[in-house]
Coordinates of C-alpha atoms in Angstrom, one line a residue:
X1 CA -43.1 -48.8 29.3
X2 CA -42.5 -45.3 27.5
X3 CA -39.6 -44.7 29.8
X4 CA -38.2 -47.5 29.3
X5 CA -37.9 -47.2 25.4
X6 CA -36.6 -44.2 26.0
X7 CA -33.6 -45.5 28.0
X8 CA -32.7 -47.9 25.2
X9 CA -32.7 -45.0 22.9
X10 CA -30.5 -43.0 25.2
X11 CA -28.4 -45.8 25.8
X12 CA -28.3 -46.9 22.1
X13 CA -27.2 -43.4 21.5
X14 CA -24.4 -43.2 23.9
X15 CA -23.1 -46.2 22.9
X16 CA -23.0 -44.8 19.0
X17 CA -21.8 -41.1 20.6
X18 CA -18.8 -43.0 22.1
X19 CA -18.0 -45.1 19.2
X20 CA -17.9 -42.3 16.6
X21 CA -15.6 -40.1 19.5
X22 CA -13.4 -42.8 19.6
X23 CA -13.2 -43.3 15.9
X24 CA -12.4 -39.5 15.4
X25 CA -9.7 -39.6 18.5
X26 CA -7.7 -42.6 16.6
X27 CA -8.1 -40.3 13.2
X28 CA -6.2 -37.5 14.9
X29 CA -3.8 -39.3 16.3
X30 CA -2.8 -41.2 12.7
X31 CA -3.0 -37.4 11.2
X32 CA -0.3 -36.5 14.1
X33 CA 2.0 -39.6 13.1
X34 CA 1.8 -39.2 9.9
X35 CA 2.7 -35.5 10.1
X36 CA 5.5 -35.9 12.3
X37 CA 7.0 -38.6 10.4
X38 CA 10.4 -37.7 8.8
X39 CA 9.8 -36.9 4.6
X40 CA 11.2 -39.8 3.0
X41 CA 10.9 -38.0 -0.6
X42 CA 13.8 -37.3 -2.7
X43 CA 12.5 -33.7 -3.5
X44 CA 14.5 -32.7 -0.3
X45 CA 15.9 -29.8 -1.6
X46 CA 16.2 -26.5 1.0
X47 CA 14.2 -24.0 -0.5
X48 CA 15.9 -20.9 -2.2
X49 CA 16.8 -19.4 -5.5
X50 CA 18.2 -22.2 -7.7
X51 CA 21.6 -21.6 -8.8
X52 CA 22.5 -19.1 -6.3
X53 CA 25.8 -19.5 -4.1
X54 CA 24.4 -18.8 -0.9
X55 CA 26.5 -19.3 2.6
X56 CA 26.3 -21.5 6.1
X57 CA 24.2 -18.7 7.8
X58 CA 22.0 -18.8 4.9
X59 CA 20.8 -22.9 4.9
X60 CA 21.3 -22.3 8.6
X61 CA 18.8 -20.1 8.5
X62 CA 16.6 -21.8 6.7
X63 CA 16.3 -25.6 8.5
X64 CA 15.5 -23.1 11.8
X65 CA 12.6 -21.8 9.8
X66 CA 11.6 -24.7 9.0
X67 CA 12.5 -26.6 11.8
X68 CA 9.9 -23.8 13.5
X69 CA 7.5 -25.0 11.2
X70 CA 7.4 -28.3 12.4
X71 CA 7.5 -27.8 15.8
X72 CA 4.8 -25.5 15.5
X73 CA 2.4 -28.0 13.6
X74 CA 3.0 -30.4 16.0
X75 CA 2.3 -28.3 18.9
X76 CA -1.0 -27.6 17.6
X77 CA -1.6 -31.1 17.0
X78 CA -0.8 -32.0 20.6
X79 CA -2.8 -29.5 21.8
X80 CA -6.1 -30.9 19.4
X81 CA -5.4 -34.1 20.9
X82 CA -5.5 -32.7 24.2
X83 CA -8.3 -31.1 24.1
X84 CA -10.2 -34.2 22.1
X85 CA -8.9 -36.4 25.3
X86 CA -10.3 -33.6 27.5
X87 CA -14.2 -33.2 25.4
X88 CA -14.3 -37.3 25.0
X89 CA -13.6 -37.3 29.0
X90 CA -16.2 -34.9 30.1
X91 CA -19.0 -35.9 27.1
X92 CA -18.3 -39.7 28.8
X93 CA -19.2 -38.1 32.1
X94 CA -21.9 -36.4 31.3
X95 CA -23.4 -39.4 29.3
X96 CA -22.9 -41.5 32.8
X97 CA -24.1 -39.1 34.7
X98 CA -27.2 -38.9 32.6
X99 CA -27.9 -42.7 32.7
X100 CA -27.5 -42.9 36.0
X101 CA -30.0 -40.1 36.9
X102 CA -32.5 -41.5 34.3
X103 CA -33.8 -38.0 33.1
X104 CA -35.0 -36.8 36.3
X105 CA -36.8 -33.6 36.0
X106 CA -35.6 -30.2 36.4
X107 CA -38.1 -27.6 37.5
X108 CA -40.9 -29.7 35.9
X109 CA -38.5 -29.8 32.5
X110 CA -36.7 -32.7 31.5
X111 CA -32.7 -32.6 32.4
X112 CA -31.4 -33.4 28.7
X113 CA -34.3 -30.3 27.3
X114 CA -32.2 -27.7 29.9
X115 CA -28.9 -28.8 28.4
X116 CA -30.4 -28.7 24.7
X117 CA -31.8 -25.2 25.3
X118 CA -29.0 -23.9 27.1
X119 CA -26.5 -24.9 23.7
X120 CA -29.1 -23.9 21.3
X121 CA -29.1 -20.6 23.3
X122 CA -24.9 -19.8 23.6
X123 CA -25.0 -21.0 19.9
X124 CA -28.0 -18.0 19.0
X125 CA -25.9 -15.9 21.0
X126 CA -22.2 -16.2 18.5
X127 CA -24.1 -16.2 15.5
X128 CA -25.2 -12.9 16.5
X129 CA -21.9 -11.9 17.3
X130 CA -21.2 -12.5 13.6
X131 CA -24.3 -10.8 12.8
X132 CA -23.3 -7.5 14.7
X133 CA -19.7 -7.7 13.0
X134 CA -18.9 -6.2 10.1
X135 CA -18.3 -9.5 8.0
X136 CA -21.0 -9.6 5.6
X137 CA -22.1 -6.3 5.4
X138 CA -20.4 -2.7 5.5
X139 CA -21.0 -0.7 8.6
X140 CA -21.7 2.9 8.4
X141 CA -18.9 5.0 9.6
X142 CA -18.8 9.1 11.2
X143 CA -15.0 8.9 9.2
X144 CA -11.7 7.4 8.6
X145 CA -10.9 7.0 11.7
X146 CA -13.6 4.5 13.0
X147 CA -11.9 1.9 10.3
X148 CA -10.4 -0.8 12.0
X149 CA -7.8 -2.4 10.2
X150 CA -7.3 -5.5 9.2
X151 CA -3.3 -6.8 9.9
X152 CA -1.8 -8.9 7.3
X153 CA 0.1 -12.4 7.0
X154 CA 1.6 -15.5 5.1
X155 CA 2.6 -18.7 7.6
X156 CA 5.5 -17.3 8.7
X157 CA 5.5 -13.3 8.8
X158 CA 3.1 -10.8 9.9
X159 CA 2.5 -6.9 8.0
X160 CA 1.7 -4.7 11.1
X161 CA 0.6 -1.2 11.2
X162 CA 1.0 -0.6 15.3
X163 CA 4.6 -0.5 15.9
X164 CA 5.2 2.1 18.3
X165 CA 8.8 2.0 18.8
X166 CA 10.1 -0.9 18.9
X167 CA 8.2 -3.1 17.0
X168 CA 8.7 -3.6 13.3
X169 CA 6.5 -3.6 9.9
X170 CA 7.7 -6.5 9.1
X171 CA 8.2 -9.6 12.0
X172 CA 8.0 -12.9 12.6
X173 CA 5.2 -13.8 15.5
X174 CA 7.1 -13.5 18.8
X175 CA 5.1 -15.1 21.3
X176 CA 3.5 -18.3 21.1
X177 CA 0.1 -17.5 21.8
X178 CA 0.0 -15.2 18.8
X179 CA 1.8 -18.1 16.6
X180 CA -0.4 -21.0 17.8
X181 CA -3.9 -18.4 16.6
X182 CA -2.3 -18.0 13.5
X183 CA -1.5 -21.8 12.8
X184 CA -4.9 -22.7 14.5
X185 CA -6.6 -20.5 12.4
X186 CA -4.7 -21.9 8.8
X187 CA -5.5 -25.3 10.0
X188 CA -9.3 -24.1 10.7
X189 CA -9.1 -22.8 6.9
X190 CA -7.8 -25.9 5.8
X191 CA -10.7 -28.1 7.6
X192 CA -13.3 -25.8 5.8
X193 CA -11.8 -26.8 2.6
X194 CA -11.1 -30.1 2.4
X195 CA -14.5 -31.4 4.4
X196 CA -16.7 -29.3 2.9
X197 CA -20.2 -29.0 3.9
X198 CA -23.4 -29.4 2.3
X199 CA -23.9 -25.8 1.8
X200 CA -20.6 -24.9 0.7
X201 CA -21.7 -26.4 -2.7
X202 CA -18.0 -27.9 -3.5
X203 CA -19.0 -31.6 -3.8
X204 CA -18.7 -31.5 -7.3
X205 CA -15.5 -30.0 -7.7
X206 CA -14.7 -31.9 -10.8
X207 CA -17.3 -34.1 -11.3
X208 CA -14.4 -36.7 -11.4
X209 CA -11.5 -38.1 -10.2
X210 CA -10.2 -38.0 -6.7
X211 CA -10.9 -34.8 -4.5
X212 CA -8.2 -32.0 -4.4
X213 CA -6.7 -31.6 -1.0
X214 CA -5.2 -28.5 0.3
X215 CA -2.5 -28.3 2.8
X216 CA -0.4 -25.3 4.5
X217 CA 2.1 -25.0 2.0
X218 CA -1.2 -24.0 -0.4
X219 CA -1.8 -20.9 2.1
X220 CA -1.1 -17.9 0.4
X221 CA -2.2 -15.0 2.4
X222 CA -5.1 -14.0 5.6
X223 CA -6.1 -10.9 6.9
X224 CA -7.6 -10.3 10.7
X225 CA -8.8 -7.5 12.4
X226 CA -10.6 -7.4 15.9
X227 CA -13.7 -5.9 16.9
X228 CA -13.3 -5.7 20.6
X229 CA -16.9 -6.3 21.8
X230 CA -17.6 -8.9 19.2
X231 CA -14.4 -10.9 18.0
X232 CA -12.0 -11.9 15.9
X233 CA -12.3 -11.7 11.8
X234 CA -10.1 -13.8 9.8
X235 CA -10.0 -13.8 5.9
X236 CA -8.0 -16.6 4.2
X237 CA -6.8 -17.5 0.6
X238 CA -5.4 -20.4 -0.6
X239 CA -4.5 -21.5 -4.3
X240 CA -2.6 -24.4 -6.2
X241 CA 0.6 -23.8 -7.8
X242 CA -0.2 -24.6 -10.9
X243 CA -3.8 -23.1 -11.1
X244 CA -5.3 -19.7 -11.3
X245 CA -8.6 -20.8 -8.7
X246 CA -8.3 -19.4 -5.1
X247 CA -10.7 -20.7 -2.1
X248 CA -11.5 -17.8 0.6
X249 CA -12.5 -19.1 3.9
X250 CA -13.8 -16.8 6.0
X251 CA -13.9 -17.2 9.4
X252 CA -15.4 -15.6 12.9
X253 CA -13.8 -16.1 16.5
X254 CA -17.3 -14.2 19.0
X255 CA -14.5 -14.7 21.7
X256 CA -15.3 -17.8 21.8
X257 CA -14.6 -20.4 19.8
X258 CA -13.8 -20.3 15.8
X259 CA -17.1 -20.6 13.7
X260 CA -17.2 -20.6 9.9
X261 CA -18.9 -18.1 8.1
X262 CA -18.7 -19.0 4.2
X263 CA -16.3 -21.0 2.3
X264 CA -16.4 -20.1 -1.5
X265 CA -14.3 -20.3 -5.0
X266 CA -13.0 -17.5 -6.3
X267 CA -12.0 -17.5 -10.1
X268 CA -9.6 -14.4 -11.3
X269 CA -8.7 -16.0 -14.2
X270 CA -10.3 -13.9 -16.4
X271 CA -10.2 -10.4 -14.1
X272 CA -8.9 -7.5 -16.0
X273 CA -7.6 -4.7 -13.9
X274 CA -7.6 -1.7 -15.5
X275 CA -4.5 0.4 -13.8
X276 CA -5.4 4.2 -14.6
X277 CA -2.4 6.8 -13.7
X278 CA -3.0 10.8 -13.8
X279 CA 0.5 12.7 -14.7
X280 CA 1.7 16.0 -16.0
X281 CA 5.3 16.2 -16.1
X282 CA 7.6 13.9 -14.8
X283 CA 8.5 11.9 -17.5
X284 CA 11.7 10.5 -15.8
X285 CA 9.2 8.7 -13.2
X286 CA 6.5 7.5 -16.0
X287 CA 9.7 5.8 -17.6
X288 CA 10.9 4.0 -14.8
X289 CA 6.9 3.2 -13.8
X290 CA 7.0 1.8 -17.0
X291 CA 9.9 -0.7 -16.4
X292 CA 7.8 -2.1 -13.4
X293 CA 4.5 -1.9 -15.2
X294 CA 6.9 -4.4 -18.3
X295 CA 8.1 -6.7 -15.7
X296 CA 5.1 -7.4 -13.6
X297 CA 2.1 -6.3 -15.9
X298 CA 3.2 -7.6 -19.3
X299 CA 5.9 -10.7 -18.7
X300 CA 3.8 -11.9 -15.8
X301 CA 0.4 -11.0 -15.1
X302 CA -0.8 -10.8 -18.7
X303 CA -4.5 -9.5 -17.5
X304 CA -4.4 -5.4 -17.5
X305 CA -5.0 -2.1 -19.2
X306 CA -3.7 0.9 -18.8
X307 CA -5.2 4.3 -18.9
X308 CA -2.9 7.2 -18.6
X309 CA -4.4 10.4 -17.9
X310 CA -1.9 13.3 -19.1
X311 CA -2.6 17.3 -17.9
X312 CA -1.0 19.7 -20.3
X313 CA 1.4 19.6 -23.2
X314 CA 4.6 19.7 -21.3
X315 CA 5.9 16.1 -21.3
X316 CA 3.1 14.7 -23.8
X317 CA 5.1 13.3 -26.8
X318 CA 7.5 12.1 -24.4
X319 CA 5.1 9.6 -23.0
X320 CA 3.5 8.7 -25.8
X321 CA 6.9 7.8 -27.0
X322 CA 7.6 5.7 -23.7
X323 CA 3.9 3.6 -24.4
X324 CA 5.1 3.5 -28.3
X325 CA 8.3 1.6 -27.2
X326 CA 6.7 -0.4 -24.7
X327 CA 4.3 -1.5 -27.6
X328 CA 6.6 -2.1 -30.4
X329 CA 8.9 -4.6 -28.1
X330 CA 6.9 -6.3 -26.3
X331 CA 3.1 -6.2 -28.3
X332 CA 1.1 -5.0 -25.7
X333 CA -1.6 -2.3 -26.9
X334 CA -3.8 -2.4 -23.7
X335 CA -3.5 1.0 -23.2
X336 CA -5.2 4.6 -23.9
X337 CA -4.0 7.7 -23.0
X338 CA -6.2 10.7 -22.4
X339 CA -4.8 14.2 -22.8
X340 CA -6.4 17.0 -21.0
X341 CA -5.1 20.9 -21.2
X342 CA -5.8 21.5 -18.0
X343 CA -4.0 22.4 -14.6
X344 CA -3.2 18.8 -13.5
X345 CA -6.3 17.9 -10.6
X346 CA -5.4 14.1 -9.4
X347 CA -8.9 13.7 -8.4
X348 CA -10.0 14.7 -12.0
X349 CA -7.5 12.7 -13.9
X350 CA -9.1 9.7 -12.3
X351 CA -12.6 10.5 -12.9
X352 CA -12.1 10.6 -16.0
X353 CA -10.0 7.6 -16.5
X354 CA -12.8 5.5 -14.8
X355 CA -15.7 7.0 -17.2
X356 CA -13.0 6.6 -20.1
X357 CA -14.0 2.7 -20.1
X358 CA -16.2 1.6 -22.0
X359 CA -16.5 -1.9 -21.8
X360 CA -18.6 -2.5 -19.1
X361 CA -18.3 -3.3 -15.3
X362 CA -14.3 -3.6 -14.8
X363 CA -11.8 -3.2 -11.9
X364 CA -9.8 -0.5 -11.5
X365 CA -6.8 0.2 -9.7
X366 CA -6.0 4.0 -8.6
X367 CA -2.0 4.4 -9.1
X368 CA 0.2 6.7 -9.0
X369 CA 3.7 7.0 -11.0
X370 CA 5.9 6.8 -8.2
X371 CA 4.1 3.3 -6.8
X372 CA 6.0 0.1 -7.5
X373 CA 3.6 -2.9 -6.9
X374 CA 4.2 -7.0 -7.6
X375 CA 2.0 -9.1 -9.5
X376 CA 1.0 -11.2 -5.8
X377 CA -0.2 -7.5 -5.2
X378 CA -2.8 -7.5 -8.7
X379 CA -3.9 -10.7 -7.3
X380 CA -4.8 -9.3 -3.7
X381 CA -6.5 -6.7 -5.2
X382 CA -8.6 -8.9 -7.3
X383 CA -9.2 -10.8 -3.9
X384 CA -10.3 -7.7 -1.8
X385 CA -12.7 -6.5 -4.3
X386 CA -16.4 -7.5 -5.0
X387 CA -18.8 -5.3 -7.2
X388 CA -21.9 -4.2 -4.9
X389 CA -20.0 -5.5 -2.2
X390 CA -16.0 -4.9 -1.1
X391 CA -13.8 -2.1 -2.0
X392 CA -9.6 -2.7 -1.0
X393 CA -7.7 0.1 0.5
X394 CA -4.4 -1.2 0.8
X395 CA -2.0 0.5 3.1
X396 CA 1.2 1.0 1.3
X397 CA 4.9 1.0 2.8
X398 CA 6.5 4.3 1.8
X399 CA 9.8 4.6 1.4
X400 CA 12.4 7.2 2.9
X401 CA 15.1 8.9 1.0
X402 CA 17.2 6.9 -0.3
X403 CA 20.4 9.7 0.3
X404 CA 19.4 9.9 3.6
X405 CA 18.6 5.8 4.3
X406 CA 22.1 4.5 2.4
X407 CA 24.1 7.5 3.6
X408 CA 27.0 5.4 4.2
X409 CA 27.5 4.4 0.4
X410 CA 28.3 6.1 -2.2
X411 CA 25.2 5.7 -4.2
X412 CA 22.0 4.2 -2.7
X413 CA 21.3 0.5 -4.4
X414 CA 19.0 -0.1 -7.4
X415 CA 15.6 0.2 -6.7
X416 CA 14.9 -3.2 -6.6
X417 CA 17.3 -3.7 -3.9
X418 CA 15.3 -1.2 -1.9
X419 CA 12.3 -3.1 -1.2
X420 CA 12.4 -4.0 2.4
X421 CA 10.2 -3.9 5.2
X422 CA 12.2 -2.4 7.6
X423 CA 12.1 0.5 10.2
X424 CA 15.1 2.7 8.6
X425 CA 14.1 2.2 5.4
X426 CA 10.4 2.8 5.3
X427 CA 6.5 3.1 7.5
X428 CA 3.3 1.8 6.3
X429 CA 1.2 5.2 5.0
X430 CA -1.4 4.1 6.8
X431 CA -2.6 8.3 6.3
X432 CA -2.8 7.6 2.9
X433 CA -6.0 6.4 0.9
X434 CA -4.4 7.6 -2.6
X435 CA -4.1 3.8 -4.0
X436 CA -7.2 1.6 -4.1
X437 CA -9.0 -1.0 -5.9
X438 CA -12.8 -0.9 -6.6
X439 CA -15.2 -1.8 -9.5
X440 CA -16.1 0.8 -11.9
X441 CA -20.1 0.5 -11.2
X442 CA -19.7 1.1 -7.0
X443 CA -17.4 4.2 -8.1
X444 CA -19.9 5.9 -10.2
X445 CA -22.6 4.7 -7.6
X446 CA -20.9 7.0 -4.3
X447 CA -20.6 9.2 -6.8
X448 CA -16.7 9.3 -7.7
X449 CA -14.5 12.6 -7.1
X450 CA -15.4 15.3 -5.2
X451 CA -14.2 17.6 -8.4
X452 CA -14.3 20.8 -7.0
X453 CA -11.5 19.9 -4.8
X454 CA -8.3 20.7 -6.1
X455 CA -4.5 20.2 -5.6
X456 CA -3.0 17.8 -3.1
X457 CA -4.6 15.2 -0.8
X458 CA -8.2 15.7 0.2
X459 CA -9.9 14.5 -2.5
X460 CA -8.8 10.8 -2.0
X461 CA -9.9 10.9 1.8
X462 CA -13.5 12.6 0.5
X463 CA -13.7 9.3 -1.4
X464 CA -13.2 7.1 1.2
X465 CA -15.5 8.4 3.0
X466 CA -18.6 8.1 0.9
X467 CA -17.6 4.4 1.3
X468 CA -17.5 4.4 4.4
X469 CA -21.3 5.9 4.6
X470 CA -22.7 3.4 1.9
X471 CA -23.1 -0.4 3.3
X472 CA -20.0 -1.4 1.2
X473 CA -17.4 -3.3 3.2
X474 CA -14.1 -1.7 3.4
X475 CA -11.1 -3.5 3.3
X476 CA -8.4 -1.8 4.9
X477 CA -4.7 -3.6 5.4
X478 CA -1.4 -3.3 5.0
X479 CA 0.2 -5.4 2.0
X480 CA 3.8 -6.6 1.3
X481 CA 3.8 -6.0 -2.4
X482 CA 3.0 -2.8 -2.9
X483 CA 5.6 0.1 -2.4
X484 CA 5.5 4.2 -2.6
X485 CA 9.2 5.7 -4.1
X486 CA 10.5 8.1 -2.6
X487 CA 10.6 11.6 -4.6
X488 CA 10.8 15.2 -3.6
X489 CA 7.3 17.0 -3.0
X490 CA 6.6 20.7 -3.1
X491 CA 3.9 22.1 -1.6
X492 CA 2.1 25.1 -3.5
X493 CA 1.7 28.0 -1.8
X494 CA -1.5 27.9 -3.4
X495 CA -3.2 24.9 -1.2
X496 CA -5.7 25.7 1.4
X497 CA -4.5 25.5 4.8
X498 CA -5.8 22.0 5.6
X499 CA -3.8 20.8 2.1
X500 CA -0.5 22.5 2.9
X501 CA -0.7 21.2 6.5
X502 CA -1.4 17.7 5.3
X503 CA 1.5 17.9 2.5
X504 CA 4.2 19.5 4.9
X505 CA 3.2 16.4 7.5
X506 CA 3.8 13.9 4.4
X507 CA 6.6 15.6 3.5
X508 CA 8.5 15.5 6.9
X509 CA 7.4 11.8 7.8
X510 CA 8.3 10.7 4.0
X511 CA 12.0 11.9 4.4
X512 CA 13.8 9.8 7.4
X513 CA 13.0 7.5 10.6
X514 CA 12.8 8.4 13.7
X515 CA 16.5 7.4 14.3
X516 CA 18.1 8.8 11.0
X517 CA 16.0 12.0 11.9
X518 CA 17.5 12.0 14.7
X519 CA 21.1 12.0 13.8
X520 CA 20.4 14.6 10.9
X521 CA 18.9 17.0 13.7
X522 CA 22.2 16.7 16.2
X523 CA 24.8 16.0 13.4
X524 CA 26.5 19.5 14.7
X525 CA 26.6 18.0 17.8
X526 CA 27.8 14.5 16.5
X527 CA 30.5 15.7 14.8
X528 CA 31.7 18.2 17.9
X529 CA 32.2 15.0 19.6
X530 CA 34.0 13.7 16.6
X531 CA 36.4 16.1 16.4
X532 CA 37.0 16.2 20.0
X533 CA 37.8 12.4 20.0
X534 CA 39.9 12.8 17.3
X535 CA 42.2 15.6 19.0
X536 CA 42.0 13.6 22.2
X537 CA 43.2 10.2 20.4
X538 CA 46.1 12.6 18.4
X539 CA 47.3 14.6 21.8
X540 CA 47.5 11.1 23.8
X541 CA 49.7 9.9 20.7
X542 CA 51.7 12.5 20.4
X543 CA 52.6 13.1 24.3

């Protein structure tokens, strides 16, 4: 009699299994037809820079890109069909099989108990895959060079720091496997969001009115990185155009498949960054610092202060007079400046433009004057940060000289026009650790500078690694918007050995690629050959 209850059960189950497979089969498949059906909106409108003349090769280019798009999205959701066909086949089969053995036992334990414990078991097994990552919590690292990276990208570029070369800073995925993960992993994010779960605590987004759904063109930006005896790591933002609220999914691939970790809401609205910039001299630079600081800090971002830290006398009134300006036309006074006469000390200057605050908690962002950064940049850094938890070390692209890069023109193009990701014109400093963003409590917690370093260099990398030794997360990636400008460094003949040998390295790669390098080392020979054609070309005309 028992056993026969039970086989209604496990029929009555089945029957309910099948249904609700079925069900979420014919839900995929409208999702597919509705996404491959053509828009029929009149917001058409190739995307681009209103008012702008641009050519044929331009729109061309563009309806590929998006034309990739599309193809894309509906590769993956050929292949989620595929695979749903595939899991409804073999879950029928094994349901069949299973009524038609009748639970026979197994070793004196029950058929459907093996199969129970054997899932409950691989599923033990990834979440402590997750565990061992570093995804929640900071791992202890010997030094800088146990960081693994993470790589950045948006939906249709990818910020790399491995190039080798031939491969690029900037590039679109090449091969489909890497452009299917990335899609597969948006979509994953996009899942997360919009069907939450019950621990996610986002059921009462607004309390009313319908639920806000996100879709790929709300992807703003995602990290990875790979641990390669525990996974894949995947951090992704999202946002609204016309709100300030990100969500971060992040999620965790034990080489197996994707799991969610957390899902959360993350508010900058109201996140003051508090820029602090040591300087002695160099007024020139502060001015044109200023121009970007105007453009992205004041007209658009609207949520920073800024503490400049000035060494000597030499230059002072000048830069007061610079922040005076700044003030009276545009009516920002978020700003103090503190003047030290002492030999400038970068490591100092900082220190003391952290402890200058004295508002509370705040985050800060270490600058320098000759870094140009974008306001999609504040906003990462906001992102990448969490008191008591994450500190962001973006890696930033340095750019060569600009003589040297534009060689062919008369004068190099306006800074602006400068900022491109590519191989001749710049490398991601990825031996740098000068510009970072962390909260003003976890600073004064690893105990800030090491101040009785002094001169070039060392002191940021000392820093880095007390984070590395305290349980803080470090996020370490390479980010589009944030740019070093080229300038001319001298190296003291006063630096240690270890300083001048790490400022002559800068030096030499800061100046030229690999190529350019190239032609500036053999341009004796280059233009031998040069003249040699050119008395060839003018013998053969004249005979």
């Amino acid at each position: 009699m028992r056993m026969s209850r039970r086989g209604l059960v496990i029929q009555a189950r089945t029957r309910w299994l099948l249904v609700g497979l079925a069900l979420l089969f014919s839900l995929v498949l409208l999702m597919y037809l509705l996404e491959c059906a053509p828009q029929t909106d009149g917001n058409g409108s190739l995307p681009g820079v209103v008012g702008e003349n641009m050519g044929k090769e331009y729109y061309q280019a563009l309806l590929q890109e998006q034309e990739e798009h599309y193809q894309n999205r509906a590769t993956s959701l050929k292949r989620q069909i595929a695979q749903l066909k595939q899991e409804l086949q073999e879950m029928s089969d094994k349901l069949k099989s299973l009524q038609e053995k009748k639970s026979p036992k197994v070793n004196g334990m029950n058929y459907q108990g093996t199969k129970e414990q054997a899932s409950n078991d691989l599923l033990e097994f990834l979440h402590s895959q997750i565990d061992k990552a570093e995804v929640s919590v900071g791992a202890k690292l010997p030094s800088e060079y146990g960081v693994i990276p993470f790589e950045s990208f948006t939906s249709m570029k990818v910020f790399q720091l491995e190039m080798g070369l031939t491969r690029h800073p900037e590039e679109k995925p090449v091969r489909k496997d890497k452009r299917d993960e990335l899609m597969e992993v948006i979509e994953a994010g996009l899942e997360v969001i919009n069907n939450p779960d019950e621990e996610d605590g986002q059921d009462e987004d607004d309390g009313v009115g319908e639920k806000q759904l996100y879709s790929e063109n709300d992807f703003i930006e995602g990290y990875y990185r790979t641990e390669r005896d525990k996974g894949t790591q995947y951090e992704l933002f999202y946002k609204k155009t016309d709100g300030m609220e990100y969500r971060h999914v992040t999620l965790f691939r034990p080489f197996g498949p994707l799991m969610k970790v957390k899902s959360e809401t993350v508010d900058i609205s109201r996140s003051i960054i508090n820029i602090i910039v040591p300087l002695a001299g160099r007024t020139e630079a502060f001015a044109q610092f200023m121009q970007n600081f105007r453009d992205v800090c004041i007209h658009q971002d609207k949520r920073v202060h800024l503490t400049v830290v000035y060494f000597g006398q030499d230059g002072l009134t000048e830069v007061k007079g610079i922040l005076e300006s700044v003030a009276r036309e545009t009516n920002f006074h978020n700003y103090t400046i503190v003047s030290l006469n002492e030999e400038f000390n970068r490591g100092r200057g900082l220190d003391v433009g952290a402890r200058a605050w004295e508002k509370g908690e705040v985050l800060m962002f270490f600058c320098d004057v000759d870094v140009y950064f974008t306001a999609e940049f504040l906003n990462s850094c906001r992102l990448n940060a969490e008191p008591g938890k994450k500190v962001f070390y973006p890696v930033v692209f340095s750019l060569y000289n600009p003589a040297v890069v534009y060689a062919n023109q008369d004068i190099p193009p306006p800074v602006e026009q400068q900022l491109v990701h590519k191989k001749d014109s710049g490398f991601w400093r990825d031996f740098g650790f000068g510009m970072t963003c962390q909260y003003r409590t976890d600073f004064l917690t690893v105990g800030g500078f090491d101040l009785e370093v002094k001169g070039w260099g060392v002191e940021d990398v000392h820093l880095y690694r007390k984070y590395l030794h305290s349980d803080l997360i470090v996020i370490r990636t390479p980010v589009p918007g944030l740019f070093h400008l080229w300038h001319e460094k001298h190296c003291a003949d006063e630096l240690t050995p270890e300083q001048y040998r790490m400022c002559i390295q800068s030096k030499a790669m800061n100046e030229a690629s690999h190529s350019h390098l190239g032609m500036l080392v053999f341009r004796e020979e280059i233009e031998t050959h040069l003249r040699k054609q050119a008395y060839r070309t003018n013998s053969e005309s004249v005979g």
